[in-house]
Amino acid sequence: MSEFHYNPHISVDCVIFGFDDEKINILLIKRKQEGENVYALPGDLVQKGEDLDVAAARVLFELTSLENLYLEQFKTFGSPERTSDPVDVEWIKSIREHPEARVITVAYNSLVKTEDFDYRPSSFAEEVLWHPIEKPQKLGFDHNEIANTGWAMLREKIKREPVIAFSLLPEKFTLRQLQTLYEAIVGQELDKRNFRKRMLRNRFLVPMNEKETGVSHKPAQYYRFDDLVYKEEFAKDQWFLF
Amino acid sequence: MSEFHYNPHISVDCVIFGFDDEKINILLIKRKQEGENVYALPGDLVQKGEDLDVAAARVLFELTSLENLYLEQFKTFGSPERTSDPVDVEWIKSIREHPEARVITVAYNSLVKTEDFDYRPSSFAEEVLWHPIEKPQKLGFDHNEIANTGWAMLREKIKREPVIAFSLLPEKFTLRQLQTLYEAIVGQELDKRNFRKRMLRNRFLVPMNEKETGVSHKPAQYYRFDDLVYKEEFAKDQWFLF
DNA sequence: CAAAGATAGTGTAATGTGTACACTTACCCA
DNA sequence: TGGGTAAGTGTACACATTACACTATCTTTG
């Protein structure tokens, strides 16, 4: 796809969250410049006539082969200086015709089930990796600010609408996985009995006819998230808050 | 200021909220086109080298002469079709050199104390008016979508961070005014005693040595909002939720 | 095959929070 | 001075949150 198809002034960047049964990670791409590694968020210029949400979904699809992911625009970054670091300018020169142009970027949060994820090389990513959100990592452009803002927005949002957390879990999961996920998000340990009590009164959490196998302790019940029950009964209510 | 100074691809639009002791209004501008009135949100193209937040503050200042208003970016609208209604195209032609350009707009919510407000004519507004947020009004471009989204975001935000409501009230106010404001925002009546009980346990709400005068009933105590006390003691806590 | 190791799974009592509800007070005005 | 009007006040009940310790069930190993 030639640059002719792109709007050189607008890009999208994606903060893609995944959960590895222990902590929250974000997906970074690595670009190679003269031996030094520079990490960045996946993103791309918006194409001419392309809607913003579509552009973000396209970036995600090119990277993960996944469609219909949880995707939410959270903020637009437009500082005139945001792409003027010399290292970044050099990188832009290597891939675009108008490196001097001011680019405003619309940032999106996305949630993926790690089990579904199988990344493939893409036009803008030489290498892709999961990076723990809590571990500092210098990123190119203003991507540190973007990632930090996205993470803060996600934590706020999940308090208000905890159901989006299920986008980070496999189809079947144990209550222990669910609790670990919430602990990773709110950043503190939660009481097991109270957590279960609150969760299990939500009817959209349905037990499956299946238990863990191959574990050297009492096997856990598998549950699934029933989207229909949620929409029918809980859509308007706030069902619990931390 | 000539168009030379503007970035023809990015604009800001402001949803400006005010409270008239009864209901919430938003500030609209009226443009005159061949006798028919078309209403729109105040907004403008972003200038070259101008930060987005600065552009929004500039639009507000040009319209209200007020600075340091509550101002929060809430969403960016970038549908390729958003400025293609014939009536809007005609309007754009009359004020800009490149009417065909795709313009992406960054939308901001703003809160003003109506008492401070004294609008003046500006380059983009022939006439300015307060319009009740609950009363339907067709707006140009995609401004209905923008205003509705802004209102929804404000209502959500104020549940999480109720303190921003004080940006809509005068320096001194009664608890009745405060309650009416909350009722306008949440869209339902609240119990007087419970409302007071919850409010008065917040130490940043401080009674003044002053009461209402000239009312034909028991005069109400005036209160003020103490920003310092709020920041010191309540910044990290959620102090109440509806 | 029995015991040890590991995590799943369970209930209750105390405290705190939200909700519903009706009368008295203080001022103005006629 | 009495009537009109909105301000201001407290209590009882229901519900939600919190703190906390033992038993159940599986695998592994000696």
PDB file of N, CA and C in Angstrom, chain A residues 146-214:
ATOM      1  N   ILE A 146       1.108   7.814  26.320  1.00  0.00           N
ATOM      2  CA  ILE A 146      -0.096   7.169  25.787  1.00  0.00           C
ATOM      3  C   ILE A 146      -0.399   5.876  26.538  1.00  0.00           C
ATOM      4  N   ALA A 147       0.628   5.046  26.719  1.00  0.00           N
ATOM      5  CA  ALA A 147       0.411   3.765  27.396  1.00  0.00           C
ATOM      6  C   ALA A 147      -0.018   3.984  28.850  1.00  0.00           C
ATOM      7  N   ASN A 148       0.626   4.934  29.529  1.00  0.00           N
ATOM      8  CA  ASN A 148       0.252   5.189  30.923  1.00  0.00           C
ATOM      9  C   ASN A 148      -1.183   5.703  31.032  1.00  0.00           C
ATOM     10  N   THR A 149      -1.547   6.599  30.127  1.00  0.00           N
ATOM     11  CA  THR A 149      -2.911   7.113  30.141  1.00  0.00           C
ATOM     12  C   THR A 149      -3.908   5.989  29.857  1.00  0.00           C
ATOM     13  N   GLY A 150      -3.590   5.157  28.881  1.00  0.00           N
ATOM     14  CA  GLY A 150      -4.483   4.047  28.535  1.00  0.00           C
ATOM     15  C   GLY A 150      -4.683   3.102  29.709  1.00  0.00           C
ATOM     16  N   TRP A 151      -3.611   2.800  30.393  1.00  0.00           N
ATOM     17  CA  TRP A 151      -3.677   1.893  31.552  1.00  0.00           C
ATOM     18  C   TRP A 151      -4.518   2.516  32.666  1.00  0.00           C
ATOM     19  N   ALA A 152      -4.323   3.802  32.918  1.00  0.00           N
ATOM     20  CA  ALA A 152      -5.118   4.485  33.936  1.00  0.00           C
ATOM     21  C   ALA A 152      -6.596   4.498  33.545  1.00  0.00           C
ATOM     22  N   MET A 153      -6.871   4.755  32.275  1.00  0.00           N
ATOM     23  CA  MET A 153      -8.255   4.794  31.806  1.00  0.00           C
ATOM     24  C   MET A 153      -8.900   3.406  31.901  1.00  0.00           C
ATOM     25  N   LEU A 154      -8.125   2.386  31.571  1.00  0.00           N
ATOM     26  CA  LEU A 154      -8.672   1.029  31.650  1.00  0.00           C
ATOM     27  C   LEU A 154      -9.020   0.680  33.090  1.00  0.00           C
ATOM     28  N   ARG A 155      -8.145   1.038  34.022  1.00  0.00           N
ATOM     29  CA  ARG A 155      -8.421   0.716  35.433  1.00  0.00           C
ATOM     30  C   ARG A 155      -9.668   1.438  35.906  1.00  0.00           C
ATOM     31  N   GLU A 156      -9.823   2.699  35.520  1.00  0.00           N
ATOM     32  CA  GLU A 156     -11.037   3.432  35.878  1.00  0.00           C
ATOM     33  C   GLU A 156     -12.273   2.780  35.274  1.00  0.00           C
ATOM     34  N   LYS A 157     -12.154   2.475  34.001  1.00  0.00           N
ATOM     35  CA  LYS A 157     -13.296   1.927  33.270  1.00  0.00           C
ATOM     36  C   LYS A 157     -13.747   0.587  33.842  1.00  0.00           C
ATOM     37  N   ILE A 158     -12.785  -0.214  34.238  1.00  0.00           N
ATOM     38  CA  ILE A 158     -13.115  -1.557  34.695  1.00  0.00           C
ATOM     39  C   ILE A 158     -13.784  -1.526  36.064  1.00  0.00           C
ATOM     40  N   LYS A 159     -13.546  -0.448  36.801  1.00  0.00           N
ATOM     41  CA  LYS A 159     -14.263  -0.289  38.056  1.00  0.00           C
ATOM     42  C   LYS A 159     -15.732   0.000  37.795  1.00  0.00           C
ATOM     43  N   ARG A 160     -15.963   0.748  36.739  1.00  0.00           N
ATOM     44  CA  ARG A 160     -17.323   1.163  36.429  1.00  0.00           C
ATOM     45  C   ARG A 160     -18.065   0.093  35.644  1.00  0.00           C
ATOM     46  N   GLU A 161     -17.325  -0.673  34.888  1.00  0.00           N
ATOM     47  CA  GLU A 161     -17.935  -1.637  33.972  1.00  0.00           C
ATOM     48  C   GLU A 161     -17.094  -2.912  33.981  1.00  0.00           C
ATOM     49  N   PRO A 162     -17.122  -3.616  35.132  1.00  0.00           N
ATOM     50  CA  PRO A 162     -16.157  -4.704  35.345  1.00  0.00           C
ATOM     51  C   PRO A 162     -16.271  -5.820  34.318  1.00  0.00           C
ATOM     52  N   VAL A 163     -17.358  -5.836  33.602  1.00  0.00           N
ATOM     53  CA  VAL A 163     -17.614  -6.933  32.682  1.00  0.00           C
ATOM     54  C   VAL A 163     -16.585  -6.982  31.561  1.00  0.00           C
ATOM     55  N   ILE A 164     -15.961  -5.869  31.249  1.00  0.00           N
ATOM     56  CA  ILE A 164     -14.982  -5.909  30.162  1.00  0.00           C
ATOM     57  C   ILE A 164     -13.787  -6.784  30.504  1.00  0.00           C
ATOM     58  N   ALA A 165     -13.595  -7.067  31.800  1.00  0.00           N
ATOM     59  CA  ALA A 165     -12.479  -7.916  32.204  1.00  0.00           C
ATOM     60  C   ALA A 165     -12.526  -9.288  31.529  1.00  0.00           C
ATOM     61  N   PHE A 166     -13.731  -9.752  31.227  1.00  0.00           N
ATOM     62  CA  PHE A 166     -13.857 -11.081  30.622  1.00  0.00           C
ATOM     63  C   PHE A 166     -13.243 -11.154  29.233  1.00  0.00           C
ATOM     64  N   SER A 167     -13.035  -9.991  28.617  1.00  0.00           N
ATOM     65  CA  SER A 167     -12.358  -9.976  27.317  1.00  0.00           C
ATOM     66  C   SER A 167     -10.903 -10.410  27.428  1.00  0.00           C
ATOM     67  N   LEU A 168     -10.398 -10.432  28.662  1.00  0.00           N
ATOM     68  CA  LEU A 168      -8.993 -10.806  28.864  1.00  0.00           C
ATOM     69  C   LEU A 168      -8.839 -12.271  29.249  1.00  0.00           C
ATOM     70  N   LEU A 169      -9.958 -12.939  29.519  1.00  0.00           N
ATOM     71  CA  LEU A 169      -9.892 -14.324  29.975  1.00  0.00           C
ATOM     72  C   LEU A 169     -10.284 -15.283  28.858  1.00  0.00           C
ATOM     73  N   PRO A 170      -9.811 -16.538  28.948  1.00  0.00           N
ATOM     74  CA  PRO A 170     -10.254 -17.560  27.988  1.00  0.00           C
ATOM     75  C   PRO A 170     -11.756 -17.806  28.120  1.00  0.00           C
ATOM     76  N   GLU A 171     -12.290 -18.572  27.175  1.00  0.00           N
ATOM     77  CA  GLU A 171     -13.730 -18.887  27.215  1.00  0.00           C
ATOM     78  C   GLU A 171     -14.117 -19.546  28.531  1.00  0.00           C
ATOM     79  N   LYS A 172     -13.315 -20.513  28.963  1.00  0.00           N
ATOM     80  CA  LYS A 172     -13.572 -21.131  30.270  1.00  0.00           C
ATOM     81  C   LYS A 172     -12.438 -20.774  31.207  1.00  0.00           C
ATOM     82  N   PHE A 173     -12.823 -20.458  32.431  1.00  0.00           N
ATOM     83  CA  PHE A 173     -11.828 -19.972  33.388  1.00  0.00           C
ATOM     84  C   PHE A 173     -12.283 -20.355  34.785  1.00  0.00           C
ATOM     85  N   THR A 174     -11.339 -20.327  35.721  1.00  0.00           N
ATOM     86  CA  THR A 174     -11.670 -20.613  37.118  1.00  0.00           C
ATOM     87  C   THR A 174     -11.832 -19.302  37.869  1.00  0.00           C
ATOM     88  N   LEU A 175     -12.462 -19.394  39.029  1.00  0.00           N
ATOM     89  CA  LEU A 175     -12.618 -18.186  39.828  1.00  0.00           C
ATOM     90  C   LEU A 175     -11.273 -17.654  40.303  1.00  0.00           C
ATOM     91  N   ARG A 176     -10.327 -18.564  40.473  1.00  0.00           N
ATOM     92  CA  ARG A 176      -8.984 -18.110  40.864  1.00  0.00           C
ATOM     93  C   ARG A 176      -8.379 -17.233  39.763  1.00  0.00           C
ATOM     94  N   GLN A 177      -8.541 -17.625  38.487  1.00  0.00           N
ATOM     95  CA  GLN A 177      -8.035 -16.802  37.386  1.00  0.00           C
ATOM     96  C   GLN A 177      -8.697 -15.442  37.388  1.00  0.00           C
ATOM     97  N   LEU A 178     -10.012 -15.450  37.576  1.00  0.00           N
ATOM     98  CA  LEU A 178     -10.759 -14.199  37.581  1.00  0.00           C
ATOM     99  C   LEU A 178     -10.270 -13.284  38.703  1.00  0.00           C
ATOM    100  N   GLN A 179     -10.064 -13.887  39.874  1.00  0.00           N
ATOM    101  CA  GLN A 179      -9.610 -13.079  41.007  1.00  0.00           C
ATOM    102  C   GLN A 179      -8.206 -12.531  40.765  1.00  0.00           C
ATOM    103  N   THR A 180      -7.333 -13.365  40.248  1.00  0.00           N
ATOM    104  CA  THR A 180      -5.967 -12.897  39.961  1.00  0.00           C
ATOM    105  C   THR A 180      -5.993 -11.737  38.968  1.00  0.00           C
ATOM    106  N   LEU A 181      -6.868 -11.839  37.983  1.00  0.00           N
ATOM    107  CA  LEU A 181      -7.009 -10.758  37.010  1.00  0.00           C
ATOM    108  C   LEU A 181      -7.434  -9.458  37.692  1.00  0.00           C
ATOM    109  N   TYR A 182      -8.465  -9.549  38.546  1.00  0.00           N
ATOM    110  CA  TYR A 182      -8.901  -8.339  39.234  1.00  0.00           C
ATOM    111  C   TYR A 182      -7.811  -7.782  40.131  1.00  0.00           C
ATOM    112  N   GLU A 183      -7.079  -8.670  40.788  1.00  0.00           N
ATOM    113  CA  GLU A 183      -5.992  -8.200  41.645  1.00  0.00           C
ATOM    114  C   GLU A 183      -4.932  -7.475  40.829  1.00  0.00           C
ATOM    115  N   ALA A 184      -4.652  -7.992  39.630  1.00  0.00           N
ATOM    116  CA  ALA A 184      -3.658  -7.340  38.767  1.00  0.00           C
ATOM    117  C   ALA A 184      -4.144  -5.958  38.350  1.00  0.00           C
ATOM    118  N   ILE A 185      -5.440  -5.829  38.159  1.00  0.00           N
ATOM    119  CA  ILE A 185      -5.973  -4.549  37.696  1.00  0.00           C
ATOM    120  C   ILE A 185      -6.083  -3.532  38.825  1.00  0.00           C
ATOM    121  N   VAL A 186      -6.629  -3.950  39.968  1.00  0.00           N
ATOM    122  CA  VAL A 186      -6.788  -2.968  41.039  1.00  0.00           C
ATOM    123  C   VAL A 186      -5.509  -2.800  41.840  1.00  0.00           C
ATOM    124  N   GLY A 187      -4.550  -3.705  41.655  1.00  0.00           N
ATOM    125  CA  GLY A 187      -3.254  -3.526  42.287  1.00  0.00           C
ATOM    126  C   GLY A 187      -3.227  -3.869  43.766  1.00  0.00           C
ATOM    127  N   GLN A 188      -4.150  -4.712  44.225  1.00  0.00           N
ATOM    128  CA  GLN A 188      -4.088  -5.162  45.614  1.00  0.00           C
ATOM    129  C   GLN A 188      -4.760  -6.519  45.745  1.00  0.00           C
ATOM    130  N   GLU A 189      -4.405  -7.221  46.828  1.00  0.00           N
ATOM    131  CA  GLU A 189      -4.980  -8.543  47.029  1.00  0.00           C
ATOM    132  C   GLU A 189      -6.422  -8.425  47.510  1.00  0.00           C
ATOM    133  N   LEU A 190      -7.228  -9.387  47.122  1.00  0.00           N
ATOM    134  CA  LEU A 190      -8.638  -9.385  47.505  1.00  0.00           C
ATOM    135  C   LEU A 190      -8.925 -10.651  48.309  1.00  0.00           C
ATOM    136  N   ASP A 191      -9.894 -10.566  49.204  1.00  0.00           N
ATOM    137  CA  ASP A 191     -10.279 -11.711  50.024  1.00  0.00           C
ATOM    138  C   ASP A 191     -11.026 -12.732  49.182  1.00  0.00           C
ATOM    139  N   LYS A 192     -10.552 -13.995  49.270  1.00  0.00           N
ATOM    140  CA  LYS A 192     -11.104 -15.027  48.394  1.00  0.00           C
ATOM    141  C   LYS A 192     -12.600 -15.259  48.602  1.00  0.00           C
ATOM    142  N   ARG A 193     -13.000 -15.399  49.839  1.00  0.00           N
ATOM    143  CA  ARG A 193     -14.422 -15.701  50.085  1.00  0.00           C
ATOM    144  C   ARG A 193     -15.335 -14.552  49.695  1.00  0.00           C
ATOM    145  N   ASN A 194     -14.931 -13.362  50.018  1.00  0.00           N
ATOM    146  CA  ASN A 194     -15.767 -12.210  49.660  1.00  0.00           C
ATOM    147  C   ASN A 194     -15.824 -12.019  48.152  1.00  0.00           C
ATOM    148  N   PHE A 195     -14.702 -12.251  47.504  1.00  0.00           N
ATOM    149  CA  PHE A 195     -14.677 -12.118  46.052  1.00  0.00           C
ATOM    150  C   PHE A 195     -15.645 -13.109  45.403  1.00  0.00           C
ATOM    151  N   ARG A 196     -15.600 -14.354  45.848  1.00  0.00           N
ATOM    152  CA  ARG A 196     -16.491 -15.370  45.286  1.00  0.00           C
ATOM    153  C   ARG A 196     -17.954 -15.040  45.559  1.00  0.00           C
ATOM    154  N   LYS A 197     -18.203 -14.620  46.796  1.00  0.00           N
ATOM    155  CA  LYS A 197     -19.579 -14.302  47.168  1.00  0.00           C
ATOM    156  C   LYS A 197     -20.151 -13.237  46.218  1.00  0.00           C
ATOM    157  N   ARG A 198     -19.376 -12.176  46.007  1.00  0.00           N
ATOM    158  CA  ARG A 198     -19.873 -11.101  45.147  1.00  0.00           C
ATOM    159  C   ARG A 198     -20.007 -11.552  43.706  1.00  0.00           C
ATOM    160  N   MET A 199     -19.023 -12.280  43.205  1.00  0.00           N
ATOM    161  CA  MET A 199     -19.032 -12.704  41.812  1.00  0.00           C
ATOM    162  C   MET A 199     -20.181 -13.660  41.520  1.00  0.00           C
ATOM    163  N   LEU A 200     -20.376 -14.615  42.435  1.00  0.00           N
ATOM    164  CA  LEU A 200     -21.336 -15.666  42.136  1.00  0.00           C
ATOM    165  C   LEU A 200     -22.783 -15.206  42.212  1.00  0.00           C
ATOM    166  N   ARG A 201     -23.006 -14.006  42.762  1.00  0.00           N
ATOM    167  CA  ARG A 201     -24.399 -13.560  42.695  1.00  0.00           C
ATOM    168  C   ARG A 201     -24.705 -12.944  41.332  1.00  0.00           C
ATOM    169  N   ASN A 202     -23.715 -12.812  40.477  1.00  0.00           N
ATOM    170  CA  ASN A 202     -23.957 -12.365  39.115  1.00  0.00           C
ATOM    171  C   ASN A 202     -24.332 -13.569  38.263  1.00  0.00           C
ATOM    172  N   ARG A 203     -25.542 -13.549  37.755  1.00  0.00           N
ATOM    173  CA  ARG A 203     -26.040 -14.735  37.055  1.00  0.00           C
ATOM    174  C   ARG A 203     -25.358 -14.971  35.708  1.00  0.00           C
ATOM    175  N   PHE A 204     -24.645 -13.970  35.215  1.00  0.00           N
ATOM    176  CA  PHE A 204     -23.985 -14.189  33.928  1.00  0.00           C
ATOM    177  C   PHE A 204     -22.715 -15.021  34.062  1.00  0.00           C
ATOM    178  N   LEU A 205     -22.355 -15.370  35.283  1.00  0.00           N
ATOM    179  CA  LEU A 205     -21.197 -16.214  35.521  1.00  0.00           C
ATOM    180  C   LEU A 205     -21.725 -17.626  35.709  1.00  0.00           C
ATOM    181  N   VAL A 206     -21.619 -18.462  34.677  1.00  0.00           N
ATOM    182  CA  VAL A 206     -22.278 -19.766  34.767  1.00  0.00           C
ATOM    183  C   VAL A 206     -21.251 -20.901  34.835  1.00  0.00           C
ATOM    184  N   PRO A 207     -21.468 -21.825  35.806  1.00  0.00           N
ATOM    185  CA  PRO A 207     -20.568 -22.966  35.954  1.00  0.00           C
ATOM    186  C   PRO A 207     -20.716 -23.920  34.771  1.00  0.00           C
ATOM    187  N   MET A 208     -19.612 -24.485  34.324  1.00  0.00           N
ATOM    188  CA  MET A 208     -19.657 -25.438  33.217  1.00  0.00           C
ATOM    189  C   MET A 208     -19.575 -26.849  33.786  1.00  0.00           C
ATOM    190  N   ASN A 209     -19.886 -27.848  32.954  1.00  0.00           N
ATOM    191  CA  ASN A 209     -19.768 -29.239  33.399  1.00  0.00           C
ATOM    192  C   ASN A 209     -18.333 -29.723  33.242  1.00  0.00           C
ATOM    193  N   GLU A 210     -17.434 -28.992  33.810  1.00  0.00           N
ATOM    194  CA  GLU A 210     -16.036 -29.313  33.556  1.00  0.00           C
ATOM    195  C   GLU A 210     -15.187 -28.764  34.690  1.00  0.00           C
ATOM    196  N   LYS A 211     -14.181 -29.549  35.033  1.00  0.00           N
ATOM    197  CA  LYS A 211     -13.251 -29.102  36.067  1.00  0.00           C
ATOM    198  C   LYS A 211     -11.832 -29.132  35.527  1.00  0.00           C
ATOM    199  N   GLU A 212     -10.989 -28.463  36.252  1.00  0.00           N
ATOM    200  CA  GLU A 212      -9.560 -28.554  35.944  1.00  0.00           C
ATOM    201  C   GLU A 212      -9.122 -30.014  35.967  1.00  0.00           C
ATOM    202  N   THR A 213      -8.124 -30.328  35.160  1.00  0.00           N
ATOM    203  CA  THR A 213      -7.532 -31.674  35.240  1.00  0.00           C
ATOM    204  C   THR A 213      -6.019 -31.534  35.317  1.00  0.00           C
ATOM    205  N   GLY A 214      -5.403 -32.585  35.859  1.00  0.00           N
ATOM    206  CA  GLY A 214      -3.945 -32.616  35.872  1.00  0.00           C
ATOM    207  C   GLY A 214      -3.287 -31.687  36.864  1.00  0.00           C
TER     208      GLY A 214
END
